[in-house]
PDB file of C-alpha atoms and ligand atoms in Angstrom:
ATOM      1  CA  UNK A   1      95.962 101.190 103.571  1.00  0.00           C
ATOM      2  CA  UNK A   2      98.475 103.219 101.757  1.00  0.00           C
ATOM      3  CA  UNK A   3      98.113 104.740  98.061  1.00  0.00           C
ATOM      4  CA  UNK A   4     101.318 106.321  97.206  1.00  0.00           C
ATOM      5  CA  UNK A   5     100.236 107.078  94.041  1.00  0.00           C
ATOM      6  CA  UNK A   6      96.574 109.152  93.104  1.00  0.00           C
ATOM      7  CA  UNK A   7      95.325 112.425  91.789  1.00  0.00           C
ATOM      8  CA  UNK A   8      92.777 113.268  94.535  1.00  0.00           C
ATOM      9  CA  UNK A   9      92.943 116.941  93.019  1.00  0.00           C
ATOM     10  CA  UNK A  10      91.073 115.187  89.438  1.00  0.00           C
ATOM     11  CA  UNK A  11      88.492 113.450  90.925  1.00  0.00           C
ATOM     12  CA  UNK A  12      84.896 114.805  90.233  1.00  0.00           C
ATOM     13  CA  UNK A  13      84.441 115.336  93.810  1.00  0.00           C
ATOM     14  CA  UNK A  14      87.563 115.873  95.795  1.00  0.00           C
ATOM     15  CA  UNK A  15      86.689 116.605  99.088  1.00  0.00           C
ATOM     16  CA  UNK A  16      83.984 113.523  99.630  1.00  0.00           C
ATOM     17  CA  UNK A  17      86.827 111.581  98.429  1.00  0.00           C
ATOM     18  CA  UNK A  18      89.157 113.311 100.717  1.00  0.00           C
ATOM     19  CA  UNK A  19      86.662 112.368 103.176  1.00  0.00           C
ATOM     20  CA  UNK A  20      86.361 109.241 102.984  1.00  0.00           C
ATOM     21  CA  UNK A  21      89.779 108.418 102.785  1.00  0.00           C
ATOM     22  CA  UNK A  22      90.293 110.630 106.368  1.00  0.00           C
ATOM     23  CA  UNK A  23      87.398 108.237 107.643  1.00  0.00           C
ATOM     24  CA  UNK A  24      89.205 105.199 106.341  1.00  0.00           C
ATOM     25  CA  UNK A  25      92.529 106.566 108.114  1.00  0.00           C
ATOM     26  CA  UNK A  26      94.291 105.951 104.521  1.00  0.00           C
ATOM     27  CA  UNK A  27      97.868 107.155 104.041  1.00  0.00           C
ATOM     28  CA  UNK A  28      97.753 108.596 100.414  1.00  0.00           C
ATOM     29  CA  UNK A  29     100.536 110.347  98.551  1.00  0.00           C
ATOM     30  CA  UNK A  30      98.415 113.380  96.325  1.00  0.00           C
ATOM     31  CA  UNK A  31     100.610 113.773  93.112  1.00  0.00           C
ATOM     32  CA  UNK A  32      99.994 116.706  90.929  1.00  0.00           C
ATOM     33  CA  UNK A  33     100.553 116.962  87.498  1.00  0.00           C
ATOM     34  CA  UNK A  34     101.920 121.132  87.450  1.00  0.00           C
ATOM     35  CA  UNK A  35     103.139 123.551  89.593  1.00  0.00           C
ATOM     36  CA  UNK A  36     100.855 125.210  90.024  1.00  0.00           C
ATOM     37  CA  UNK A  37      97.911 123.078  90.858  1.00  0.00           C
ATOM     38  CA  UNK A  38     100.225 121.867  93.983  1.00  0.00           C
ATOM     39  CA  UNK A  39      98.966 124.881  96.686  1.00  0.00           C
ATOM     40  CA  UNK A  40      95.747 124.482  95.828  1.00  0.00           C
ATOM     41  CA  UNK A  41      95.688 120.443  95.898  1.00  0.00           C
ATOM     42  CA  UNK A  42      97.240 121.059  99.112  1.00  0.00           C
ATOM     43  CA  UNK A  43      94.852 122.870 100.553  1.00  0.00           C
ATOM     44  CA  UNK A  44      92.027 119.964 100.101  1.00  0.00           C
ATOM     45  CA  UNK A  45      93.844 117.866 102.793  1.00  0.00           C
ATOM     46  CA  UNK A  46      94.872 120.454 105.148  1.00  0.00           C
ATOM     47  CA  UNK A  47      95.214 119.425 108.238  1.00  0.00           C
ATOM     48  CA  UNK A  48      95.378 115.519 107.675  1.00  0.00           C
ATOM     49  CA  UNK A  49      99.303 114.321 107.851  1.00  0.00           C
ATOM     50  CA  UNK A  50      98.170 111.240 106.681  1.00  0.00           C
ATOM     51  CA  UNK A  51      97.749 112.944 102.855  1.00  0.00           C
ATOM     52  CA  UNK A  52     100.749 114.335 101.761  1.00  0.00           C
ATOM     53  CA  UNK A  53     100.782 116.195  98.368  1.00  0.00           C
ATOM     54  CA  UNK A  54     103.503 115.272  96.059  1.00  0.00           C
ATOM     55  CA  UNK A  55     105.040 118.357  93.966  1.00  0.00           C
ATOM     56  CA  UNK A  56     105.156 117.612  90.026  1.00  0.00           C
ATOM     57  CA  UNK A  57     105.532 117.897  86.268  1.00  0.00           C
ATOM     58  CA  UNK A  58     104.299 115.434  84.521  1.00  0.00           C
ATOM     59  CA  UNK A  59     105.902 114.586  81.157  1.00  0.00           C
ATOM     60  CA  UNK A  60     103.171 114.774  79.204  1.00  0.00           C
ATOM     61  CA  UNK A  61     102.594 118.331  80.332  1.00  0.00           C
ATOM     62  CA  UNK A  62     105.655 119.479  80.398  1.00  0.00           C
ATOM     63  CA  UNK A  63     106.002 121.205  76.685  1.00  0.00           C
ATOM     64  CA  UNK A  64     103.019 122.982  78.005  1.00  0.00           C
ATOM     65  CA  UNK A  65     104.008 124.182  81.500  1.00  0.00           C
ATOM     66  CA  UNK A  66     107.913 124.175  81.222  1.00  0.00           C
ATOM     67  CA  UNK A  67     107.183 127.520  82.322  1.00  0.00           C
ATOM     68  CA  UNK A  68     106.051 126.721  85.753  1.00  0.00           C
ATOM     69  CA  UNK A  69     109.810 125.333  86.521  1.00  0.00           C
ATOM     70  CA  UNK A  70     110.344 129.185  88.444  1.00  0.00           C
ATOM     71  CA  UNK A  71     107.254 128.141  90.610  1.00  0.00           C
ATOM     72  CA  UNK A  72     108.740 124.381  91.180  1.00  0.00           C
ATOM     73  CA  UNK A  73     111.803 125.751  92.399  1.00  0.00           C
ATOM     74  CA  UNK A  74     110.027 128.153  95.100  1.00  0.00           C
ATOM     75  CA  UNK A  75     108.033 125.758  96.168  1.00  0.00           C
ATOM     76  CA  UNK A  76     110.300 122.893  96.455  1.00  0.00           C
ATOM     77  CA  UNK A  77     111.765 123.845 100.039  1.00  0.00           C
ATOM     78  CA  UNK A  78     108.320 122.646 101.778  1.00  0.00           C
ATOM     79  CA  UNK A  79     106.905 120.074  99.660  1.00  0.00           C
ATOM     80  CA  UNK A  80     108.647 116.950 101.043  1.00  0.00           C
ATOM     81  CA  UNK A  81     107.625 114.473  98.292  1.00  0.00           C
ATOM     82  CA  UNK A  82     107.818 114.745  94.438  1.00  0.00           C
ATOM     83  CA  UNK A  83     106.061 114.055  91.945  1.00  0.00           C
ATOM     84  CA  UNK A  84     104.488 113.492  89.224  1.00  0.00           C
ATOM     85  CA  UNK A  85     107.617 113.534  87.230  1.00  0.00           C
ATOM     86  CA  UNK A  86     109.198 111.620  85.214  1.00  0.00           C
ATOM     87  CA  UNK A  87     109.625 110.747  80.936  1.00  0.00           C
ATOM     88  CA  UNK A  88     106.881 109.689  78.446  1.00  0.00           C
ATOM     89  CA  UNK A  89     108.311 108.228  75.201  1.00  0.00           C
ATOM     90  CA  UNK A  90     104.915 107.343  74.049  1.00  0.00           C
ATOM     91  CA  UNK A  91     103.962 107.863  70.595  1.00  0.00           C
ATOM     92  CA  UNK A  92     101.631 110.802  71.448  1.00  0.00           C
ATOM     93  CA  UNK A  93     104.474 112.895  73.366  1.00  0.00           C
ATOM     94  CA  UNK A  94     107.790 111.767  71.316  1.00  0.00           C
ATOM     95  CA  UNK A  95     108.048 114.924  69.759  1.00  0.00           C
ATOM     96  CA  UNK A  96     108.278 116.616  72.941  1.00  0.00           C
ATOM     97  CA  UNK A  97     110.894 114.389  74.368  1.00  0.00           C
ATOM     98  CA  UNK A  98     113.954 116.847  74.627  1.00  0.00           C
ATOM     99  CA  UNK A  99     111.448 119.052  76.416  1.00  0.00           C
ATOM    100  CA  UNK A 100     110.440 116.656  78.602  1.00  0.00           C
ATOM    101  CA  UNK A 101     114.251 115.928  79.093  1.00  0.00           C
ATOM    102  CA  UNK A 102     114.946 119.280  80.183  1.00  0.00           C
ATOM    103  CA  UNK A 103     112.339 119.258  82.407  1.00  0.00           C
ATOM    104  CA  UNK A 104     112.975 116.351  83.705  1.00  0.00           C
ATOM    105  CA  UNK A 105     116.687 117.752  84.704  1.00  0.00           C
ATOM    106  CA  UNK A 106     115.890 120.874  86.113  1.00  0.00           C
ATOM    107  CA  UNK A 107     113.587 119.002  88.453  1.00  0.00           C
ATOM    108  CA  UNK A 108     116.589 116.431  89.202  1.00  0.00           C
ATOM    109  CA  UNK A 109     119.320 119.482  89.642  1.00  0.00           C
ATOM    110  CA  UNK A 110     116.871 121.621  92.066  1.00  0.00           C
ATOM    111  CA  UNK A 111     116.223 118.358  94.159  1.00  0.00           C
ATOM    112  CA  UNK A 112     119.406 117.220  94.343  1.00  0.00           C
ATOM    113  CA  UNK A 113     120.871 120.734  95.430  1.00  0.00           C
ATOM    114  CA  UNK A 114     118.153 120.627  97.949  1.00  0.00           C
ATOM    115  CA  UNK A 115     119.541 117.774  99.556  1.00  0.00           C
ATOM    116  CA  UNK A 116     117.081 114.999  97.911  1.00  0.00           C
ATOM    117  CA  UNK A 117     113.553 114.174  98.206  1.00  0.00           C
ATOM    118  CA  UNK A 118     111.119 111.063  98.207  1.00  0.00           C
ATOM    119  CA  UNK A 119     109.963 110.651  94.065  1.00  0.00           C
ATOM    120  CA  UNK A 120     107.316 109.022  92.279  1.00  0.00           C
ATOM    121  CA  UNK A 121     108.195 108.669  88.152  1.00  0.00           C
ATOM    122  CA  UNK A 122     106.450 108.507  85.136  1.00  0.00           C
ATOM    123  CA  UNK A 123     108.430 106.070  82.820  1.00  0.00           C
ATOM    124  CA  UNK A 124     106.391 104.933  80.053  1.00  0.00           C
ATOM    125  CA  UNK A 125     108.046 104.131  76.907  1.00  0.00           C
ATOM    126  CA  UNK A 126     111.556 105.561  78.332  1.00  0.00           C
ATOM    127  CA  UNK A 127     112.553 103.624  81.357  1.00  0.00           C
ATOM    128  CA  UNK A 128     116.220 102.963  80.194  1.00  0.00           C
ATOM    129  CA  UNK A 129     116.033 106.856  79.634  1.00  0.00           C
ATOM    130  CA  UNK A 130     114.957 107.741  83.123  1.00  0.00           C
ATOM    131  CA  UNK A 131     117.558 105.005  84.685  1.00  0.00           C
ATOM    132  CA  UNK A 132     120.049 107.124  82.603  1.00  0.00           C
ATOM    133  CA  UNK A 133     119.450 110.259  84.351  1.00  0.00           C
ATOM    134  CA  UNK A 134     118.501 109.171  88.051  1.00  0.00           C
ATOM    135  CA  UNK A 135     122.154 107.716  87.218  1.00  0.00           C
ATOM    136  CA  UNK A 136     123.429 110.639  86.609  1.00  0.00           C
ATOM    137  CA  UNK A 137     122.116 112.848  89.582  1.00  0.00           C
ATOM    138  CA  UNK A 138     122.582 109.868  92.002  1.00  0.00           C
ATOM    139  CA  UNK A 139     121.507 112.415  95.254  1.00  0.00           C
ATOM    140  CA  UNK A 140     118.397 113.928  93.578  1.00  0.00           C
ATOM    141  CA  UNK A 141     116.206 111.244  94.991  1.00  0.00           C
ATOM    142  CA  UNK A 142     114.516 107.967  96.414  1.00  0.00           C
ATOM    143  CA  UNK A 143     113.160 107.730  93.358  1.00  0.00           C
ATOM    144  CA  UNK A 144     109.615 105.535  93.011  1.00  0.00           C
ATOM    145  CA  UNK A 145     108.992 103.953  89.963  1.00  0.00           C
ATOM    146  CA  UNK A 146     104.957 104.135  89.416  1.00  0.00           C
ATOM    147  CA  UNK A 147     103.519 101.748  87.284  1.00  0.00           C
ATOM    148  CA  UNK A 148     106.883 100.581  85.845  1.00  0.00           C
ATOM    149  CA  UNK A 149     106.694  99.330  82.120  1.00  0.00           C
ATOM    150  CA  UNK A 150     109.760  98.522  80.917  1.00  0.00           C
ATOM    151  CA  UNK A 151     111.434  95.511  79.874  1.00  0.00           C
ATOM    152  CA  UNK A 152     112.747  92.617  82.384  1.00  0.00           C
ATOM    153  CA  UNK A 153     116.735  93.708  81.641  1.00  0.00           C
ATOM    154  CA  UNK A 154     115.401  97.502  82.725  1.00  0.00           C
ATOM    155  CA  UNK A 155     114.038  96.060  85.288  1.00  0.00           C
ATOM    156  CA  UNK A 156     117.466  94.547  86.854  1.00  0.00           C
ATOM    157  CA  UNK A 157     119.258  97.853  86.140  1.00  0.00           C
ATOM    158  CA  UNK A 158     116.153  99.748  88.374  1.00  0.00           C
ATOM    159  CA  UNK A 159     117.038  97.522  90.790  1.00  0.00           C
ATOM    160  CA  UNK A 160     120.658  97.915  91.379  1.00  0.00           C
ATOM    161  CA  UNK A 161     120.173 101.613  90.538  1.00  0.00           C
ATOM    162  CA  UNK A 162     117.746 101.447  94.045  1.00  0.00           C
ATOM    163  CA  UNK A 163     114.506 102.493  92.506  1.00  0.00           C
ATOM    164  CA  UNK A 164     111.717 101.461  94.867  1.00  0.00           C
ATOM    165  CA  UNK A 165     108.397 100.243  92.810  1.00  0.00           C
ATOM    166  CA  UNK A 166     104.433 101.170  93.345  1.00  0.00           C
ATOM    167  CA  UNK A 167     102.167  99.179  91.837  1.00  0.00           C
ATOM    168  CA  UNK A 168      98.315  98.980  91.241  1.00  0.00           C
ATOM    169  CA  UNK A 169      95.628  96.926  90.686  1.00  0.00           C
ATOM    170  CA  UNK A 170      95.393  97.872  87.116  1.00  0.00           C
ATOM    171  CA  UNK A 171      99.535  97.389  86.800  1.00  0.00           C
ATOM    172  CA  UNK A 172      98.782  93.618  87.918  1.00  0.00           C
ATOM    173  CA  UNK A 173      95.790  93.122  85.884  1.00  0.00           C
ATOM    174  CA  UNK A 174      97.861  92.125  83.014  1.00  0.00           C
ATOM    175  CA  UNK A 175     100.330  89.418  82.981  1.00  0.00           C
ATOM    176  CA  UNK A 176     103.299  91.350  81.515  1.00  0.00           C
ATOM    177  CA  UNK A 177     102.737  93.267  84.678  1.00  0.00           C
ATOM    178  CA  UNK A 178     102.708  90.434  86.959  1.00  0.00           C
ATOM    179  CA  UNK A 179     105.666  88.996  85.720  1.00  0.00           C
ATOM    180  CA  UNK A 180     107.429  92.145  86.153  1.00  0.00           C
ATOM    181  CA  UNK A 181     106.149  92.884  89.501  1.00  0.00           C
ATOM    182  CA  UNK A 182     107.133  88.849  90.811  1.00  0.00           C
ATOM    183  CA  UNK A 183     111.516  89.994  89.907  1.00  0.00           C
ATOM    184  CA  UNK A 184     110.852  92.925  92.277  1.00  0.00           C
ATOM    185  CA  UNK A 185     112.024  93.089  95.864  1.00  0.00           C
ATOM    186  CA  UNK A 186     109.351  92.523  98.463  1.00  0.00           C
ATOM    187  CA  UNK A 187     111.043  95.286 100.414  1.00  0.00           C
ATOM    188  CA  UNK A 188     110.614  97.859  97.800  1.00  0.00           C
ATOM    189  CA  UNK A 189     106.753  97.526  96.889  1.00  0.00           C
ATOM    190  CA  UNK A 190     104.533 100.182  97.918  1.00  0.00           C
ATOM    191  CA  UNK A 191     100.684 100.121  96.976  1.00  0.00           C
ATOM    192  CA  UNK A 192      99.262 102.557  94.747  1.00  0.00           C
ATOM    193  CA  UNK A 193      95.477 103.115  92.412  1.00  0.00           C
ATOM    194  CA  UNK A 194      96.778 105.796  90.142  1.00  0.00           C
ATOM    195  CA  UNK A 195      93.189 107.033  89.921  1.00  0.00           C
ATOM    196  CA  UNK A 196      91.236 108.467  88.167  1.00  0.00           C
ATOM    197  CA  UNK A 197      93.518 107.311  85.389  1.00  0.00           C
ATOM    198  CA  UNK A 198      93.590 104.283  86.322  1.00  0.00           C
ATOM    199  CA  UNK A 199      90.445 102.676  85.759  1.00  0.00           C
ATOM    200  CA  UNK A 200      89.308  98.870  86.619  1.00  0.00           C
ATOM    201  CA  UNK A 201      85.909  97.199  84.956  1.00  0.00           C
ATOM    202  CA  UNK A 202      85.673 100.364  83.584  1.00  0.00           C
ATOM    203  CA  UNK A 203      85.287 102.887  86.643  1.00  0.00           C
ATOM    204  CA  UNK A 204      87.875 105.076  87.798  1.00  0.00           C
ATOM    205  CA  UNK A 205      89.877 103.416  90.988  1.00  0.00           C
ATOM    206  CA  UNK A 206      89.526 105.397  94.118  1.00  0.00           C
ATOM    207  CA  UNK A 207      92.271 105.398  96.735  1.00  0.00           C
ATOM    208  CA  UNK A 208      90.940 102.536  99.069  1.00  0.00           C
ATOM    209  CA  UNK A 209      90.342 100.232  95.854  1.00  0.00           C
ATOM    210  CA  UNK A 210      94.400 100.481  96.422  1.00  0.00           C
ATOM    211  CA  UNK A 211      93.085  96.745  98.678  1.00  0.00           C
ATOM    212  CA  UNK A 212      92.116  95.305  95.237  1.00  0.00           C
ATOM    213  CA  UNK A 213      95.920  94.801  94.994  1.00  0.00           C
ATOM    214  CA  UNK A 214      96.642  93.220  98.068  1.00  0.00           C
ATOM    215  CA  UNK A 215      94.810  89.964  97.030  1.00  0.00           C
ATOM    216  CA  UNK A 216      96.783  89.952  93.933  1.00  0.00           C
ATOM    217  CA  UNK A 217     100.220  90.131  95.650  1.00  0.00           C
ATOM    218  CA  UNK A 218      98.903  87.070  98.005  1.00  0.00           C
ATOM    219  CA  UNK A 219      99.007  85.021  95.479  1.00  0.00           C
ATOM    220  CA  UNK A 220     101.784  86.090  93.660  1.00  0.00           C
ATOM    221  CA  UNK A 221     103.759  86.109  97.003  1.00  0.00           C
ATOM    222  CA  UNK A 222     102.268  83.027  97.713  1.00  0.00           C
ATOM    223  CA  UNK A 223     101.757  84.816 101.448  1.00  0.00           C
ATOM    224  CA  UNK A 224      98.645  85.629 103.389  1.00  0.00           C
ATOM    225  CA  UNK A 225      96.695  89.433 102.440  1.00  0.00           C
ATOM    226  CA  UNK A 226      97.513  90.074 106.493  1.00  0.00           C
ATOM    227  CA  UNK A 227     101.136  89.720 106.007  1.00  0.00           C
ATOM    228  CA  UNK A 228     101.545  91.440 102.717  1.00  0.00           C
ATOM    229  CA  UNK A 229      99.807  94.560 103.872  1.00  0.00           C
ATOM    230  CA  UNK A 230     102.050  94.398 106.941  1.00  0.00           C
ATOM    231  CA  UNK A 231     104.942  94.074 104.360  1.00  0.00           C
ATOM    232  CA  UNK A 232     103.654  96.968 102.520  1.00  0.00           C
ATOM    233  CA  UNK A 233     103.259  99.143 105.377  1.00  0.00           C
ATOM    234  CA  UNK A 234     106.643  98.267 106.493  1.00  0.00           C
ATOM    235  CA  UNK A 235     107.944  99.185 103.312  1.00  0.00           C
ATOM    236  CA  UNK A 236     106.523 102.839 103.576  1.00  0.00           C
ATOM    237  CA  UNK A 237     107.673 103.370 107.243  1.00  0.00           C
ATOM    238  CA  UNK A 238     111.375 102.298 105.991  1.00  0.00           C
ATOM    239  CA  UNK A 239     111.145 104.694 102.820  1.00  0.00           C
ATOM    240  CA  UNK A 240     110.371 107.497 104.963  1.00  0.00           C
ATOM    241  CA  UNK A 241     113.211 106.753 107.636  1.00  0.00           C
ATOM    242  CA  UNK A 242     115.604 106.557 104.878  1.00  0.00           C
ATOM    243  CA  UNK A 243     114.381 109.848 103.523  1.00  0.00           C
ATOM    244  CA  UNK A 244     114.770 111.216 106.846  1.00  0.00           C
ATOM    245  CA  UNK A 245     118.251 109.691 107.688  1.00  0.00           C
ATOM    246  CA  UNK A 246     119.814 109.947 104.214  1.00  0.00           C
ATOM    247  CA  UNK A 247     118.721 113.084 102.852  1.00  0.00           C
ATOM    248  CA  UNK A 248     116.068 115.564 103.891  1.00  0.00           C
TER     249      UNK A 248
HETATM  250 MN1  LIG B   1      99.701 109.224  87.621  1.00  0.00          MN
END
């Protein structure tokens, strides 16, 4: 099983969940939302290379801890995954959006000058806006598309812009998700809970809920749970070749 995208540093009780994902052998990418909550998020997996902790900024912080960019930046040469980053155009952080731009490209100019790295994006209410500038620091990134919201014509231009796509069984609750998530390439789905923010019949998802998903894509996919987990899995083994081959 393989969540690429969760906050295991919000959960009430990190280290049971830690725990049990160790005993369920999970592969889980642990985003953080600042700077400087990545050492410390770290440190609740050590010694598991199954849990890798993503480095991040998310938008809706980043008015708040633009500040932290001088940490990013030093810590950037040994986190191998980013994240989360990204835009929000959401009514709530609009008038924070040129921060959030900024942001946004300092993160894209320090990856790309350090050769790339494996992303996972925030694009809520500003996916043309975040195809705009992974188009304009083409070497920054593989960049991962969590959740992705935007509209079928963004959609197209993710696709030929190589964005891979992580979705979640809240994502493909709804059928504007569903028929977003049926245009995408089978080879560039990964499986992800976004909990504890993502919540489903009311409880925040934990990581191995990420199998909730997998009956979902069966259907849509019209193929069995068996192969599309294989699928899946393949699709993370590949993204982390190519990361290896291509750019880190
Ligand atoms: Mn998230």
């Amino acid at each position: 099983m393989i969540d690429m995208h969760c906050h295991l540093d919000l959960y009430h009780e990190p280290h049971k969940v830690v725990n049990i994902c160790r005993q369920k052998n999970m592969y889980v990418l642990s985003v953080t939302t600042t700077p400087k909550a990545w050492s410390g998020t770290k440190m609740l997996v050590n010694g598991n290379d199954r849990i890798n902790t993503s480095l991040g900024l998310h938008p809706q912080l980043a008015h708040e801890r633009y500040n932290e960019l001088d940490i990013f930046d030093d810590i950037l040469p040994k986190a191998r995954f980013i994240g989360e980053v990204g835009l929000d155009g959401g009514k709530n952080y609009r008038r924070h959006y040129k921060q959030q731009k900024d942001v946004f490209r300092h993160i894209l100019t320090s990856t790309q000058r350090a050769s790339g790295r494996i992303m996972t994006i925030h694009s809520q209410y500003a996916a043309s806006d975040v195809l705009d500038e992974l188009e304009n620091y083409p070497d920054a990134c593989i960049p991962i598309l969590h959740w992705f919201t935007g509209n079928k014509n963004e959609l197209k231009r993710a696709i030929s812009q190589g964005c891979w796509f992580s979705v979640g069984p809240a994502m493909l609750r709804a059928q504007r998700g569903r028929n977003l998530f049926i245009n995408m390439p089978r080879d560039r789905i990964i499986s992800e809970t976004d909990g504890p923010f993502a919540m489903f019949n009311r409880k925040p998802l934990m990581p191995w809920n990420v199998n909730l998903v997998f009956s979902v894509i069966s259907k849509l996919w019209g193929e069995s749970e068996k192969v599309v987990q294989e699928r899946i899995f393949n699709n993370f083994q590949n993204i982390l070749k190519i990361s290896k081959n291509a750019i880190l």
